[in-house]
Amino acid sequence: MVSPVPATALTGRRGLVVGLADERSIAWGCARALHAAGAQLIGTCLNAKAAAVVRPLAEALPLEALIECNLEREGELERVFRVVAERWGRLDFAVHSVAFAPGADLTGRVVDASRAGFLRAMDVSCHSFLRVARLAEPLMADGGALVTMSYHGAHRVVQRYGLMGPVKAALEASVRYLAAELGCRGIRVHAVSPGPIATRAASGIDRFDELLERAAAEAPSRQRVTAADVGALCAFLVSDAARGLTGQVSYVDGGQHIMA
Ligand SMILES: NC(=O)c1ccc[n+]([C@@H]2O[C@H](COP(=O)([O-])OP(=O)(O)OC[C@H]3O[C@@H](n4cnc5c(N)ncnc54)[C@H](O)[C@@H]3O)[C@@H](O)[C@H]2O)c1
């Protein structure tokens, strides 16, 4: 693959990638790009079933370690950071590429979202990023970068994106507050907002194929983006070349979001 930043840009850097499900995952596109730029990586996936799919990818790259982590389970993210601390003693960047909402709440109207579904979606898709930042902070004594994945549905009403719209809006606001709070420690915080990509999570969105068709038709580039494109942006954002950037949402959608 073509390296998004110079092949040595992340040499000696150590990073965590949270949210590997399979080779279509945006997290996997990020892992490949970060590795191509020289970074050493530890990755996480949801559970043993996911690990069976991800392990061959992890070994091929290679990842230094693949750890199972269900963010809804008390203590599992803390265990991941214990492994990072024991193995490396520090962390340069973390990529959070995780989202979940219960099916009924995702496909229904936002106005009908259950309290339990709303809280679960916020916990897994938003509060978990705060927890990643909190656990990363003591390992980033020399500064670092945190990246999470958002979507344009945070700003505009995207048909059938439903409950994830308000959840991503909260995630983007969290990015701004974390950037303000952690900037004095040299920690930069970024949201990346990709256009639609056919992944497992995306298949939970009703008529997602229509979003894919519209992306290619509406984007000035007339092309859909890929997980590799997201990875390229991510590798740039965690590199020193992006030292002047923090707290913002960077779109990687072929320009679709600028169109009326
Ligand atoms: N695919 C798209 O079109 C698109 C567009 C914009 C943003 N995003 C965002 O990109 C991120 C990655 O999604 P993706 O499209 O690569 O799909 P994906 O299914 O490959 O990744 C989603 C990941 O979230 C993980 N996850 C869900 N619940 C979890 C939990 N309780 N604990 C730990 N992990 C959990 C899944 O196991 C999976 O690894 C998400 O935040 C998504 O909202 C996706």
PDB file of C-alpha atoms and ligand atoms in Angstrom:
ATOM      1  CA  MET A   1       0.000   0.000   0.000  1.00  0.00           C
ATOM      2  CA  VAL A   2       1.073   3.611  -0.482  1.00  0.00           C
ATOM      3  CA  SER A   3       2.228   5.103   2.813  1.00  0.00           C
ATOM      4  CA  PRO A   4       0.070   8.121   3.735  1.00  0.00           C
ATOM      5  CA  VAL A   5       2.933   9.930   5.465  1.00  0.00           C
ATOM      6  CA  PRO A   6       6.670   9.290   5.128  1.00  0.00           C
ATOM      7  CA  ALA A   7       7.372   5.647   5.986  1.00  0.00           C
ATOM      8  CA  THR A   8       9.404   6.776   8.980  1.00  0.00           C
ATOM      9  CA  ALA A   9       6.943   9.395  10.300  1.00  0.00           C
ATOM     10  CA  LEU A  10       5.812   7.136  13.140  1.00  0.00           C
ATOM     11  CA  THR A  11       8.986   5.128  13.665  1.00  0.00           C
ATOM     12  CA  GLY A  12       9.422   4.469  17.368  1.00  0.00           C
ATOM     13  CA  ARG A  13       5.828   5.544  18.112  1.00  0.00           C
ATOM     14  CA  ARG A  14       3.551   3.204  20.006  1.00  0.00           C
ATOM     15  CA  GLY A  15      -0.180   3.211  19.563  1.00  0.00           C
ATOM     16  CA  LEU A  16      -3.387   1.501  20.590  1.00  0.00           C
ATOM     17  CA  VAL A  17      -6.170   0.786  18.067  1.00  0.00           C
ATOM     18  CA  VAL A  18      -9.544   0.019  19.666  1.00  0.00           C
ATOM     19  CA  GLY A  19     -12.313  -1.567  17.575  1.00  0.00           C
ATOM     20  CA  LEU A  20     -11.005  -4.208  15.166  1.00  0.00           C
ATOM     21  CA  ALA A  21     -13.808  -6.436  13.857  1.00  0.00           C
ATOM     22  CA  ASP A  22     -12.594  -7.678  10.460  1.00  0.00           C
ATOM     23  CA  GLU A  23     -10.630  -6.603   7.389  1.00  0.00           C
ATOM     24  CA  ARG A  24     -13.371  -4.139   6.397  1.00  0.00           C
ATOM     25  CA  SER A  25     -13.145  -2.269   9.725  1.00  0.00           C
ATOM     26  CA  ILE A  26     -12.079   1.358   9.696  1.00  0.00           C
ATOM     27  CA  ALA A  27      -9.875   0.364  12.656  1.00  0.00           C
ATOM     28  CA  TRP A  28      -8.084  -2.093  10.363  1.00  0.00           C
ATOM     29  CA  GLY A  29      -7.582   0.582   7.691  1.00  0.00           C
ATOM     30  CA  CYS A  30      -6.050   2.737  10.438  1.00  0.00           C
ATOM     31  CA  ALA A  31      -3.867  -0.090  11.770  1.00  0.00           C
ATOM     32  CA  ARG A  32      -2.459  -0.764   8.303  1.00  0.00           C
ATOM     33  CA  ALA A  33      -1.685   2.897   7.631  1.00  0.00           C
ATOM     34  CA  LEU A  34      -0.168   3.466  11.072  1.00  0.00           C
ATOM     35  CA  HIS A  35       1.977   0.350  10.732  1.00  0.00           C
ATOM     36  CA  ALA A  36       3.073   1.396   7.237  1.00  0.00           C
ATOM     37  CA  ALA A  37       4.255   4.686   8.726  1.00  0.00           C
ATOM     38  CA  GLY A  38       6.450   2.817  11.199  1.00  0.00           C
ATOM     39  CA  ALA A  39       4.319   2.591  14.354  1.00  0.00           C
ATOM     40  CA  GLN A  40       4.205  -0.360  16.730  1.00  0.00           C
ATOM     41  CA  LEU A  41       0.619  -1.269  17.582  1.00  0.00           C
ATOM     42  CA  ILE A  42      -1.552  -3.058  20.108  1.00  0.00           C
ATOM     43  CA  GLY A  43      -5.134  -3.698  18.997  1.00  0.00           C
ATOM     44  CA  THR A  44      -8.386  -4.650  20.643  1.00  0.00           C
ATOM     45  CA  CYS A  45     -11.460  -6.541  19.475  1.00  0.00           C
ATOM     46  CA  LEU A  46     -14.779  -7.193  21.193  1.00  0.00           C
ATOM     47  CA  ASN A  47     -14.527 -10.843  22.262  1.00  0.00           C
ATOM     48  CA  ALA A  48     -13.232 -14.337  21.425  1.00  0.00           C
ATOM     49  CA  LYS A  49     -15.517 -14.612  18.371  1.00  0.00           C
ATOM     50  CA  ALA A  50     -14.065 -11.414  16.923  1.00  0.00           C
ATOM     51  CA  ALA A  51     -10.542 -12.499  17.892  1.00  0.00           C
ATOM     52  CA  ALA A  52     -10.890 -15.601  15.717  1.00  0.00           C
ATOM     53  CA  VAL A  53     -11.413 -13.299  12.716  1.00  0.00           C
ATOM     54  CA  VAL A  54      -8.922 -10.598  13.670  1.00  0.00           C
ATOM     55  CA  ARG A  55      -6.048 -12.789  14.908  1.00  0.00           C
ATOM     56  CA  PRO A  56      -4.816 -13.804  11.411  1.00  0.00           C
ATOM     57  CA  LEU A  57      -4.831 -10.128  10.386  1.00  0.00           C
ATOM     58  CA  ALA A  58      -3.043  -9.168  13.594  1.00  0.00           C
ATOM     59  CA  GLU A  59      -0.374 -11.797  13.033  1.00  0.00           C
ATOM     60  CA  ALA A  60       0.136 -10.810   9.399  1.00  0.00           C
ATOM     61  CA  LEU A  61       0.626  -7.078  10.072  1.00  0.00           C
ATOM     62  CA  PRO A  62       1.856  -7.764  12.826  1.00  0.00           C
ATOM     63  CA  LEU A  63       0.229  -6.193  15.874  1.00  0.00           C
ATOM     64  CA  GLU A  64       2.352  -6.553  18.997  1.00  0.00           C
ATOM     65  CA  ALA A  65      -0.707  -7.835  20.850  1.00  0.00           C
ATOM     66  CA  LEU A  66      -4.415  -8.374  20.261  1.00  0.00           C
ATOM     67  CA  ILE A  67      -6.555  -8.004  23.388  1.00  0.00           C
ATOM     68  CA  GLU A  68     -10.241  -8.800  23.809  1.00  0.00           C
ATOM     69  CA  CYS A  69     -12.112  -5.844  25.288  1.00  0.00           C
ATOM     70  CA  ASN A  70     -15.840  -5.390  25.701  1.00  0.00           C
ATOM     71  CA  LEU A  71     -16.223  -1.740  26.681  1.00  0.00           C
ATOM     72  CA  GLU A  72     -19.484  -2.499  28.478  1.00  0.00           C
ATOM     73  CA  ARG A  73     -17.699  -4.824  30.881  1.00  0.00           C
ATOM     74  CA  GLU A  74     -16.241  -3.262  33.995  1.00  0.00           C
ATOM     75  CA  GLY A  75     -12.447  -3.371  34.088  1.00  0.00           C
ATOM     76  CA  GLU A  76     -11.788  -4.641  30.535  1.00  0.00           C
ATOM     77  CA  LEU A  77     -10.473  -1.331  29.160  1.00  0.00           C
ATOM     78  CA  GLU A  78      -8.382  -0.896  32.307  1.00  0.00           C
ATOM     79  CA  ARG A  79      -6.871  -4.341  31.620  1.00  0.00           C
ATOM     80  CA  VAL A  80      -5.911  -3.223  28.085  1.00  0.00           C
ATOM     81  CA  PHE A  81      -4.098  -0.186  29.464  1.00  0.00           C
ATOM     82  CA  ARG A  82      -2.342  -2.359  32.066  1.00  0.00           C
ATOM     83  CA  VAL A  83      -0.938  -4.452  29.198  1.00  0.00           C
ATOM     84  CA  VAL A  84       0.146  -1.272  27.380  1.00  0.00           C
ATOM     85  CA  ALA A  85       1.817   0.087  30.531  1.00  0.00           C
ATOM     86  CA  GLU A  86       3.583  -3.199  31.321  1.00  0.00           C
ATOM     87  CA  ARG A  87       4.794  -3.711  27.760  1.00  0.00           C
ATOM     88  CA  TRP A  88       5.709  -0.177  26.734  1.00  0.00           C
ATOM     89  CA  GLY A  89       5.550   2.049  29.837  1.00  0.00           C
ATOM     90  CA  ARG A  90       4.156   4.809  27.641  1.00  0.00           C
ATOM     91  CA  LEU A  91       1.744   5.452  24.767  1.00  0.00           C
ATOM     92  CA  ASP A  92       2.036   7.916  21.876  1.00  0.00           C
ATOM     93  CA  PHE A  93      -1.453   7.639  20.396  1.00  0.00           C
ATOM     94  CA  ALA A  94      -4.789   5.859  20.647  1.00  0.00           C
ATOM     95  CA  VAL A  95      -7.403   5.386  17.931  1.00  0.00           C
ATOM     96  CA  HIS A  96     -10.998   4.777  19.096  1.00  0.00           C
ATOM     97  CA  SER A  97     -13.085   3.254  16.308  1.00  0.00           C
ATOM     98  CA  VAL A  98     -16.136   1.892  18.074  1.00  0.00           C
ATOM     99  CA  ALA A  99     -19.875   2.463  17.922  1.00  0.00           C
ATOM    100  CA  PHE A 100     -22.968   0.603  19.010  1.00  0.00           C
ATOM    101  CA  ALA A 101     -26.697   1.227  19.417  1.00  0.00           C
ATOM    102  CA  PRO A 102     -29.348  -1.442  20.068  1.00  0.00           C
ATOM    103  CA  GLY A 103     -31.123  -2.352  16.806  1.00  0.00           C
ATOM    104  CA  ALA A 104     -34.610  -1.178  17.791  1.00  0.00           C
ATOM    105  CA  ASP A 105     -33.320   2.200  18.909  1.00  0.00           C
ATOM    106  CA  LEU A 106     -31.101   2.611  15.848  1.00  0.00           C
ATOM    107  CA  THR A 107     -33.828   1.860  13.313  1.00  0.00           C
ATOM    108  CA  GLY A 108     -36.658   3.698  15.078  1.00  0.00           C
ATOM    109  CA  ARG A 109     -37.322   7.417  15.394  1.00  0.00           C
ATOM    110  CA  VAL A 110     -34.986   9.356  17.702  1.00  0.00           C
ATOM    111  CA  VAL A 111     -38.064  10.634  19.511  1.00  0.00           C
ATOM    112  CA  ASP A 112     -38.955   7.049  20.438  1.00  0.00           C
ATOM    113  CA  ALA A 113     -35.457   6.000  21.600  1.00  0.00           C
ATOM    114  CA  SER A 114     -35.611   4.030  24.838  1.00  0.00           C
ATOM    115  CA  ARG A 115     -33.768   5.360  27.848  1.00  0.00           C
ATOM    116  CA  ALA A 116     -31.777   2.132  28.126  1.00  0.00           C
ATOM    117  CA  GLY A 117     -30.875   2.139  24.422  1.00  0.00           C
ATOM    118  CA  PHE A 118     -29.842   5.781  24.480  1.00  0.00           C
ATOM    119  CA  LEU A 119     -27.625   5.223  27.519  1.00  0.00           C
ATOM    120  CA  ARG A 120     -26.011   2.105  26.006  1.00  0.00           C
ATOM    121  CA  ALA A 121     -25.306   3.884  22.723  1.00  0.00           C
ATOM    122  CA  MET A 122     -23.790   6.842  24.588  1.00  0.00           C
ATOM    123  CA  ASP A 123     -21.756   4.596  26.862  1.00  0.00           C
ATOM    124  CA  VAL A 124     -20.183   2.439  24.141  1.00  0.00           C
ATOM    125  CA  SER A 125     -19.867   5.078  21.416  1.00  0.00           C
ATOM    126  CA  CYS A 126     -19.032   8.222  23.403  1.00  0.00           C
ATOM    127  CA  HIS A 127     -18.214   7.783  27.081  1.00  0.00           C
ATOM    128  CA  SER A 128     -15.748   5.012  26.186  1.00  0.00           C
ATOM    129  CA  PHE A 129     -13.655   7.641  24.352  1.00  0.00           C
ATOM    130  CA  LEU A 130     -13.487   9.695  27.556  1.00  0.00           C
ATOM    131  CA  ARG A 131     -12.313   6.560  29.356  1.00  0.00           C
ATOM    132  CA  VAL A 132      -9.658   5.924  26.692  1.00  0.00           C
ATOM    133  CA  ALA A 133      -8.432   9.502  27.141  1.00  0.00           C
ATOM    134  CA  ARG A 134      -8.404   9.230  30.948  1.00  0.00           C
ATOM    135  CA  LEU A 135      -6.413   5.981  30.894  1.00  0.00           C
ATOM    136  CA  ALA A 136      -4.051   7.228  28.167  1.00  0.00           C
ATOM    137  CA  GLU A 137      -3.215  10.523  29.901  1.00  0.00           C
ATOM    138  CA  PRO A 138      -0.748   9.155  32.485  1.00  0.00           C
ATOM    139  CA  LEU A 139       1.013   7.175  29.740  1.00  0.00           C
ATOM    140  CA  MET A 140       1.409  10.289  27.567  1.00  0.00           C
ATOM    141  CA  ALA A 141       3.877  12.197  29.752  1.00  0.00           C
ATOM    142  CA  ASP A 142       5.669  13.404  26.586  1.00  0.00           C
ATOM    143  CA  GLY A 143       2.400  14.281  24.826  1.00  0.00           C
ATOM    144  CA  GLY A 144       0.376  12.254  22.385  1.00  0.00           C
ATOM    145  CA  ALA A 145      -2.684  12.112  20.165  1.00  0.00           C
ATOM    146  CA  LEU A 146      -6.177  10.660  20.519  1.00  0.00           C
ATOM    147  CA  VAL A 147      -8.450  10.027  17.533  1.00  0.00           C
ATOM    148  CA  THR A 148     -12.117   8.971  17.384  1.00  0.00           C
ATOM    149  CA  MET A 149     -14.514   8.303  14.502  1.00  0.00           C
ATOM    150  CA  SER A 150     -17.563  10.507  13.962  1.00  0.00           C
ATOM    151  CA  TYR A 151     -20.012  10.988  11.084  1.00  0.00           C
ATOM    152  CA  HIS A 152     -21.736  13.931   9.400  1.00  0.00           C
ATOM    153  CA  GLY A 153     -25.022  12.816  10.998  1.00  0.00           C
ATOM    154  CA  ALA A 154     -23.709  14.686  14.070  1.00  0.00           C
ATOM    155  CA  HIS A 155     -24.319  18.004  12.258  1.00  0.00           C
ATOM    156  CA  ARG A 156     -27.125  17.339   9.812  1.00  0.00           C
ATOM    157  CA  VAL A 157     -30.113  15.036   9.895  1.00  0.00           C
ATOM    158  CA  VAL A 158     -29.104  12.057   7.784  1.00  0.00           C
ATOM    159  CA  GLN A 159     -32.086   9.843   7.027  1.00  0.00           C
ATOM    160  CA  ARG A 160     -32.023   6.570   8.994  1.00  0.00           C
ATOM    161  CA  TYR A 161     -28.845   7.483  10.941  1.00  0.00           C
ATOM    162  CA  GLY A 162     -31.256   7.982  13.846  1.00  0.00           C
ATOM    163  CA  LEU A 163     -29.979   7.792  17.393  1.00  0.00           C
ATOM    164  CA  MET A 164     -26.326   7.752  16.308  1.00  0.00           C
ATOM    165  CA  GLY A 165     -26.692  11.402  15.208  1.00  0.00           C
ATOM    166  CA  PRO A 166     -27.110  12.797  18.742  1.00  0.00           C
ATOM    167  CA  VAL A 167     -24.508  10.317  20.029  1.00  0.00           C
ATOM    168  CA  LYS A 168     -21.905  11.477  17.469  1.00  0.00           C
ATOM    169  CA  ALA A 169     -22.751  15.115  18.274  1.00  0.00           C
ATOM    170  CA  ALA A 170     -21.901  14.380  21.914  1.00  0.00           C
ATOM    171  CA  LEU A 171     -18.717  12.641  20.793  1.00  0.00           C
ATOM    172  CA  GLU A 172     -17.604  15.659  18.745  1.00  0.00           C
ATOM    173  CA  ALA A 173     -18.350  18.015  21.663  1.00  0.00           C
ATOM    174  CA  SER A 174     -16.338  15.685  23.903  1.00  0.00           C
ATOM    175  CA  VAL A 175     -13.404  15.959  21.480  1.00  0.00           C
ATOM    176  CA  ARG A 176     -13.423  19.738  21.894  1.00  0.00           C
ATOM    177  CA  TYR A 177     -13.540  19.581  25.693  1.00  0.00           C
ATOM    178  CA  LEU A 178     -10.852  16.880  25.883  1.00  0.00           C
ATOM    179  CA  ALA A 179      -8.649  18.908  23.530  1.00  0.00           C
ATOM    180  CA  ALA A 180      -9.038  21.963  25.794  1.00  0.00           C
ATOM    181  CA  GLU A 181      -8.348  19.982  28.955  1.00  0.00           C
ATOM    182  CA  LEU A 182      -5.412  17.912  27.690  1.00  0.00           C
ATOM    183  CA  GLY A 183      -3.722  20.473  25.432  1.00  0.00           C
ATOM    184  CA  CYS A 184      -1.510  21.746  28.263  1.00  0.00           C
ATOM    185  CA  ARG A 185      -0.078  18.215  28.527  1.00  0.00           C
ATOM    186  CA  GLY A 186       0.785  18.124  24.834  1.00  0.00           C
ATOM    187  CA  ILE A 187      -2.065  15.726  24.064  1.00  0.00           C
ATOM    188  CA  ARG A 188      -3.985  16.500  20.870  1.00  0.00           C
ATOM    189  CA  VAL A 189      -7.523  15.215  20.362  1.00  0.00           C
ATOM    190  CA  HIS A 190      -9.136  14.662  16.960  1.00  0.00           C
ATOM    191  CA  ALA A 191     -12.417  13.517  15.472  1.00  0.00           C
ATOM    192  CA  VAL A 192     -12.313  12.030  11.978  1.00  0.00           C
ATOM    193  CA  SER A 193     -15.560  12.068  10.000  1.00  0.00           C
ATOM    194  CA  PRO A 194     -15.527   9.532   7.165  1.00  0.00           C
ATOM    195  CA  GLY A 195     -18.071   9.240   4.380  1.00  0.00           C
ATOM    196  CA  PRO A 196     -20.030   5.981   4.235  1.00  0.00           C
ATOM    197  CA  ILE A 197     -17.958   2.776   4.026  1.00  0.00           C
ATOM    198  CA  ALA A 198     -19.450  -0.731   3.848  1.00  0.00           C
ATOM    199  CA  THR A 199     -18.495  -2.261   7.199  1.00  0.00           C
ATOM    200  CA  ARG A 200     -20.164  -4.562   9.683  1.00  0.00           C
ATOM    201  CA  ALA A 201     -21.362  -1.652  11.855  1.00  0.00           C
ATOM    202  CA  ALA A 202     -22.688   0.175   8.787  1.00  0.00           C
ATOM    203  CA  SER A 203     -24.805  -2.853   7.860  1.00  0.00           C
ATOM    204  CA  GLY A 204     -26.920  -2.088  10.960  1.00  0.00           C
ATOM    205  CA  ILE A 205     -28.129   1.130   9.307  1.00  0.00           C
ATOM    206  CA  ASP A 206     -31.314   0.649   7.324  1.00  0.00           C
ATOM    207  CA  ARG A 207     -30.820   0.965   3.517  1.00  0.00           C
ATOM    208  CA  PHE A 208     -27.143   1.806   3.955  1.00  0.00           C
ATOM    209  CA  ASP A 209     -26.583   1.027   0.263  1.00  0.00           C
ATOM    210  CA  GLU A 210     -28.520   4.220  -0.554  1.00  0.00           C
ATOM    211  CA  LEU A 211     -26.051   6.235   1.567  1.00  0.00           C
ATOM    212  CA  LEU A 212     -23.200   4.630  -0.367  1.00  0.00           C
ATOM    213  CA  GLU A 213     -24.812   5.498  -3.714  1.00  0.00           C
ATOM    214  CA  ARG A 214     -25.451   9.094  -2.645  1.00  0.00           C
ATOM    215  CA  ALA A 215     -21.854   9.481  -1.436  1.00  0.00           C
ATOM    216  CA  ALA A 216     -20.446   8.739  -4.858  1.00  0.00           C
ATOM    217  CA  ALA A 217     -23.071  10.862  -6.621  1.00  0.00           C
ATOM    218  CA  GLU A 218     -22.833  13.933  -4.363  1.00  0.00           C
ATOM    219  CA  ALA A 219     -19.146  14.138  -3.425  1.00  0.00           C
ATOM    220  CA  PRO A 220     -17.163  16.631  -5.522  1.00  0.00           C
ATOM    221  CA  SER A 221     -14.606  13.854  -5.975  1.00  0.00           C
ATOM    222  CA  ARG A 222     -17.428  11.593  -7.329  1.00  0.00           C
ATOM    223  CA  GLN A 223     -15.755   8.812  -5.384  1.00  0.00           C
ATOM    224  CA  ARG A 224     -16.475   6.953  -2.180  1.00  0.00           C
ATOM    225  CA  VAL A 225     -13.775   6.860   0.454  1.00  0.00           C
ATOM    226  CA  THR A 226     -12.233   3.680   1.837  1.00  0.00           C
ATOM    227  CA  ALA A 227     -10.939   2.586   5.224  1.00  0.00           C
ATOM    228  CA  ALA A 228      -7.442   3.107   3.771  1.00  0.00           C
ATOM    229  CA  ASP A 229      -8.298   6.784   3.171  1.00  0.00           C
ATOM    230  CA  VAL A 230      -9.379   7.102   6.806  1.00  0.00           C
ATOM    231  CA  GLY A 231      -6.165   5.365   7.867  1.00  0.00           C
ATOM    232  CA  ALA A 232      -4.088   7.827   5.843  1.00  0.00           C
ATOM    233  CA  LEU A 233      -5.727  10.780   7.601  1.00  0.00           C
ATOM    234  CA  CYS A 234      -5.337   9.085  10.967  1.00  0.00           C
ATOM    235  CA  ALA A 235      -1.607   8.470  10.402  1.00  0.00           C
ATOM    236  CA  PHE A 236      -1.199  12.158   9.557  1.00  0.00           C
ATOM    237  CA  LEU A 237      -3.181  13.327  12.602  1.00  0.00           C
ATOM    238  CA  VAL A 238      -1.093  11.340  15.089  1.00  0.00           C
ATOM    239  CA  SER A 239       2.188  12.388  13.427  1.00  0.00           C
ATOM    240  CA  ASP A 240       4.243  15.474  14.293  1.00  0.00           C
ATOM    241  CA  ALA A 241       3.151  17.019  10.996  1.00  0.00           C
ATOM    242  CA  ALA A 242      -0.263  17.647  12.616  1.00  0.00           C
ATOM    243  CA  ARG A 243       1.209  19.310  15.730  1.00  0.00           C
ATOM    244  CA  GLY A 244      -0.801  22.475  15.094  1.00  0.00           C
ATOM    245  CA  LEU A 245      -4.158  20.691  15.010  1.00  0.00           C
ATOM    246  CA  THR A 246      -6.410  19.740  17.902  1.00  0.00           C
ATOM    247  CA  GLY A 247     -10.077  19.691  18.869  1.00  0.00           C
ATOM    248  CA  GLN A 248     -11.433  19.683  15.348  1.00  0.00           C
ATOM    249  CA  VAL A 249     -13.436  17.370  13.147  1.00  0.00           C
ATOM    250  CA  SER A 250     -11.529  16.365  10.020  1.00  0.00           C
ATOM    251  CA  TYR A 251     -13.740  15.100   7.210  1.00  0.00           C
ATOM    252  CA  VAL A 252     -12.582  12.372   4.865  1.00  0.00           C
ATOM    253  CA  ASP A 253     -15.597  12.067   2.577  1.00  0.00           C
ATOM    254  CA  GLY A 254     -14.482  13.295  -0.844  1.00  0.00           C
ATOM    255  CA  GLY A 255     -16.026  16.649   0.098  1.00  0.00           C
ATOM    256  CA  GLN A 256     -19.606  15.367   0.314  1.00  0.00           C
ATOM    257  CA  HIS A 257     -20.364  17.396   3.469  1.00  0.00           C
ATOM    258  CA  ILE A 258     -19.870  20.749   1.708  1.00  0.00           C
ATOM    259  CA  MET A 259     -22.690  20.034  -0.746  1.00  0.00           C
ATOM    260  CA  ALA A 260     -26.241  21.326  -0.124  1.00  0.00           C
TER     261      ALA A 260
HETATM  262  N1  LIG B   1     -18.662   2.654   8.148  1.00  0.00           N
HETATM  263  C1  LIG B   1     -19.038   3.909   7.996  1.00  0.00           C
HETATM  264  O1  LIG B   1     -19.682   4.294   7.017  1.00  0.00           O
HETATM  265  C2  LIG B   1     -18.673   4.933   9.046  1.00  0.00           C
HETATM  266  C3  LIG B   1     -18.770   6.302   8.734  1.00  0.00           C
HETATM  267  C4  LIG B   1     -18.449   7.235   9.699  1.00  0.00           C
HETATM  268  C5  LIG B   1     -18.034   6.821  10.945  1.00  0.00           C
HETATM  269  N2  LIG B   1     -17.954   5.487  11.229  1.00  0.00           N
HETATM  270  C6  LIG B   1     -17.519   5.095  12.576  1.00  0.00           C
HETATM  271  O2  LIG B   1     -16.348   4.321  12.484  1.00  0.00           O
HETATM  272  C7  LIG B   1     -16.234   3.550  13.674  1.00  0.00           C
HETATM  273  C8  LIG B   1     -15.877   2.110  13.306  1.00  0.00           C
HETATM  274  O3  LIG B   1     -16.961   1.494  12.657  1.00  0.00           O
HETATM  275  P1  LIG B   1     -16.780   0.600  11.337  1.00  0.00           P
HETATM  276  O4  LIG B   1     -17.672   1.197  10.312  1.00  0.00           O
HETATM  277  O5  LIG B   1     -15.373   0.372  11.054  1.00  0.00           O
HETATM  278  O6  LIG B   1     -17.490  -0.771  11.743  1.00  0.00           O
HETATM  279  P2  LIG B   1     -16.897  -2.076  12.482  1.00  0.00           P
HETATM  280  O7  LIG B   1     -18.096  -2.935  12.752  1.00  0.00           O
HETATM  281  O8  LIG B   1     -15.796  -2.680  11.714  1.00  0.00           O
HETATM  282  O9  LIG B   1     -16.312  -1.485  13.837  1.00  0.00           O
HETATM  283  C9  LIG B   1     -17.139  -1.178  14.951  1.00  0.00           C
HETATM  284  C10 LIG B   1     -16.413  -1.762  16.139  1.00  0.00           C
HETATM  285  O10 LIG B   1     -17.112  -1.398  17.356  1.00  0.00           O
HETATM  286  C11 LIG B   1     -16.942  -2.509  18.215  1.00  0.00           C
HETATM  287  N3  LIG B   1     -17.854  -2.505  19.354  1.00  0.00           N
HETATM  288  C12 LIG B   1     -19.195  -2.420  19.378  1.00  0.00           C
HETATM  289  N4  LIG B   1     -19.631  -2.534  20.657  1.00  0.00           N
HETATM  290  C13 LIG B   1     -18.526  -2.692  21.436  1.00  0.00           C
HETATM  291  C14 LIG B   1     -18.302  -2.878  22.825  1.00  0.00           C
HETATM  292  N5  LIG B   1     -19.307  -2.951  23.703  1.00  0.00           N
HETATM  293  N6  LIG B   1     -17.041  -3.006  23.274  1.00  0.00           N
HETATM  294  C15 LIG B   1     -15.987  -2.956  22.407  1.00  0.00           C
HETATM  295  N7  LIG B   1     -16.130  -2.799  21.086  1.00  0.00           N
HETATM  296  C16 LIG B   1     -17.387  -2.668  20.610  1.00  0.00           C
HETATM  297  C17 LIG B   1     -17.204  -3.705  17.287  1.00  0.00           C
HETATM  298  O11 LIG B   1     -16.811  -4.912  17.918  1.00  0.00           O
HETATM  299  C18 LIG B   1     -16.360  -3.304  16.098  1.00  0.00           C
HETATM  300  O12 LIG B   1     -15.033  -3.740  16.248  1.00  0.00           O
HETATM  301  C19 LIG B   1     -17.534   3.731  14.428  1.00  0.00           C
HETATM  302  O13 LIG B   1     -17.382   4.740  15.412  1.00  0.00           O
HETATM  303  C20 LIG B   1     -18.467   4.231  13.344  1.00  0.00           C
HETATM  304  O14 LIG B   1     -19.576   4.980  13.855  1.00  0.00           O
HETATM  305  C21 LIG B   1     -18.257   4.543  10.310  1.00  0.00           C
END
